[in-house]
Amino acid sequence: QVQLVESGGGLVHDGGSLTLSCAAYGFVFSAYTIAWFRQAPGKEREGVAAIRPNSGENSGHTYYLDSVKGRFAISRDDGKKAATLQMNSVTLEDAATYYCAAGVRVPDPLDLRHYGYWGQGTPVSVSA
């Protein structure tokens, strides 16, 4: 059974750091592009960060939403079938539910339409 399970969400102070984790089950994790999306209340879901598989075209390449560049870092561990999103210098605008996603044919890594597997999400709240 395919599953993506996020963890690590919670309350963080403005300017603080948080690490989100994503554990994968039931598919060949190493062959998939892994991404983090977020959705704030009343807003559309947006791509935050993505990382290509460690083999093939653009192997291991990472992609970021402009507003998180230099603050967030995505990584993957194919042996553990897991991915993380390190969030630093968090701002009030980063508050949202964060989702882990996996896709095998992903021409645009921050476009949610290319992802077939999704987790249930983990909420991130930011206090001033």
Short mmCIF file of C-alpha atoms in Angstrom, two decimals:
data_model
loop_
_atom_site.label_atom_id
_atom_site.label_comp_id
_atom_site.label_asym_id
_atom_site.label_seq_id
_atom_site.Cartn_x
_atom_site.Cartn_y
_atom_site.Cartn_z
CA GLN A 1 0.00 0.00 0.00
CA VAL A 2 1.40 3.36 -1.04
CA GLN A 3 1.74 5.84 1.79
CA LEU A 4 3.49 9.10 2.48
CA VAL A 5 3.53 10.06 6.13
CA GLU A 6 4.59 13.53 7.19
CA SER A 7 5.75 14.50 10.66
CA GLY A 8 7.48 17.35 12.43
CA GLY A 9 4.90 20.08 12.08
CA GLY A 10 3.97 22.28 14.98
CA LEU A 11 4.34 25.77 16.39
CA VAL A 12 7.49 27.75 15.64
CA HIS A 13 8.39 31.31 16.49
CA ASP A 14 8.90 33.88 13.78
CA GLY A 15 12.56 33.56 12.79
CA GLY A 16 12.85 30.05 14.17
CA SER A 17 13.53 26.69 12.56
CA LEU A 18 11.59 23.50 12.00
CA THR A 19 12.33 20.21 10.29
CA LEU A 20 9.61 18.29 8.49
CA SER A 21 9.99 14.63 7.65
CA CYS A 22 8.31 12.40 5.11
CA ALA A 23 8.38 8.60 5.29
CA ALA A 24 7.44 6.61 2.18
CA TYR A 25 5.96 3.14 1.90
CA GLY A 26 4.85 0.87 -0.89
CA PHE A 27 6.66 2.24 -3.95
CA VAL A 28 10.15 2.57 -5.38
CA PHE A 29 11.04 5.77 -3.57
CA SER A 30 14.40 6.21 -5.30
CA ALA A 31 12.75 6.50 -8.71
CA TYR A 32 10.46 9.37 -7.77
CA THR A 33 10.77 13.12 -7.61
CA ILE A 34 9.84 14.14 -4.07
CA ALA A 35 8.32 17.49 -3.25
CA TRP A 36 6.87 19.54 -0.44
CA PHE A 37 3.76 21.60 -1.04
CA ARG A 38 1.88 23.84 1.34
CA GLN A 39 -1.60 25.22 1.61
CA ALA A 40 -2.69 28.06 3.84
CA PRO A 41 -6.37 28.65 4.64
CA GLY A 42 -8.14 30.25 1.71
CA LYS A 43 -5.15 29.87 -0.58
CA GLU A 44 -4.18 27.45 -3.32
CA ARG A 45 -1.71 24.68 -2.71
CA GLU A 46 1.75 25.75 -3.84
CA GLY A 47 5.01 23.96 -4.47
CA VAL A 48 7.69 24.82 -1.92
CA ALA A 49 10.61 22.53 -2.75
CA ALA A 50 11.35 19.46 -4.84
CA ILE A 51 14.24 17.07 -5.38
CA ARG A 52 14.88 14.81 -8.36
CA PRO A 53 15.89 11.16 -8.08
CA ASN A 54 19.60 10.54 -7.53
CA SER A 55 19.94 8.88 -10.93
CA GLY A 56 18.94 9.93 -14.40
CA GLU A 57 18.44 13.37 -15.87
CA ASN A 58 19.05 16.26 -13.45
CA SER A 59 19.89 13.73 -10.77
CA GLY A 60 19.49 15.11 -7.26
CA HIS A 61 18.64 18.56 -8.51
CA THR A 62 16.61 20.72 -6.16
CA TYR A 63 14.00 23.37 -6.88
CA TYR A 64 12.55 26.03 -4.59
CA LEU A 65 9.74 28.53 -4.46
CA ASP A 66 11.36 31.96 -4.73
CA SER A 67 10.13 33.07 -1.32
CA VAL A 68 11.88 30.18 0.47
CA LYS A 69 15.18 30.17 -1.41
CA GLY A 70 18.08 30.43 0.99
CA ARG A 71 15.85 29.57 3.97
CA PHE A 72 14.49 26.08 3.23
CA ALA A 73 16.40 22.97 2.19
CA ILE A 74 15.01 19.72 0.86
CA SER A 75 16.91 16.45 1.09
CA ARG A 76 16.29 12.77 0.55
CA ASP A 77 17.63 9.49 1.89
CA ASP A 78 16.79 6.71 -0.54
CA GLY A 79 18.06 4.04 1.82
CA LYS A 80 15.56 5.13 4.47
CA LYS A 81 12.88 6.01 1.91
CA ALA A 82 12.55 9.39 3.54
CA ALA A 83 12.75 13.07 2.75
CA THR A 84 13.10 16.14 4.90
CA LEU A 85 12.38 19.84 4.61
CA GLN A 86 14.61 21.98 6.78
CA MET A 87 12.89 25.30 7.40
CA ASN A 88 15.02 28.16 8.71
CA SER A 89 14.24 31.83 9.34
CA VAL A 90 10.56 30.98 9.29
CA THR A 91 8.14 33.87 8.76
CA LEU A 92 4.44 34.33 9.46
CA GLU A 93 3.84 33.79 5.74
CA ASP A 94 5.19 30.23 6.02
CA ALA A 95 2.27 29.11 8.19
CA ALA A 96 0.33 26.40 6.33
CA THR A 97 -0.30 22.70 6.14
CA TYR A 98 2.69 21.07 4.47
CA TYR A 99 2.30 18.06 2.22
CA CYS A 100 4.82 15.57 0.94
CA ALA A 101 4.28 14.34 -2.62
CA ALA A 102 5.90 11.89 -5.02
CA GLY A 103 5.79 11.81 -8.79
CA VAL A 104 7.54 9.78 -11.46
CA ARG A 105 7.13 12.02 -14.53
CA VAL A 106 7.56 15.55 -13.36
CA PRO A 107 8.45 18.10 -16.04
CA ASP A 108 7.74 20.99 -13.66
CA PRO A 109 8.77 19.96 -10.13
CA LEU A 110 6.70 22.63 -8.36
CA ASP A 111 3.51 21.90 -10.28
CA LEU A 112 1.17 19.76 -8.19
CA ARG A 113 -0.50 18.28 -11.28
CA HIS A 114 2.50 15.99 -11.84
CA TYR A 115 2.30 14.26 -8.46
CA GLY A 116 0.27 11.12 -7.96
CA TYR A 117 1.09 10.25 -4.35
CA TRP A 118 0.31 12.57 -1.47
CA GLY A 119 0.56 12.52 2.27
CA GLN A 120 -2.10 13.75 4.66
CA GLY A 121 -0.17 16.86 5.61
CA THR A 122 1.37 18.28 8.74
CA PRO A 123 0.41 21.73 10.04
CA VAL A 124 2.94 24.46 10.68
CA SER A 125 1.93 27.46 12.76
CA VAL A 126 4.10 30.52 13.26
CA SER A 127 3.86 32.84 16.24
CA ALA A 128 5.00 36.44 16.19
#
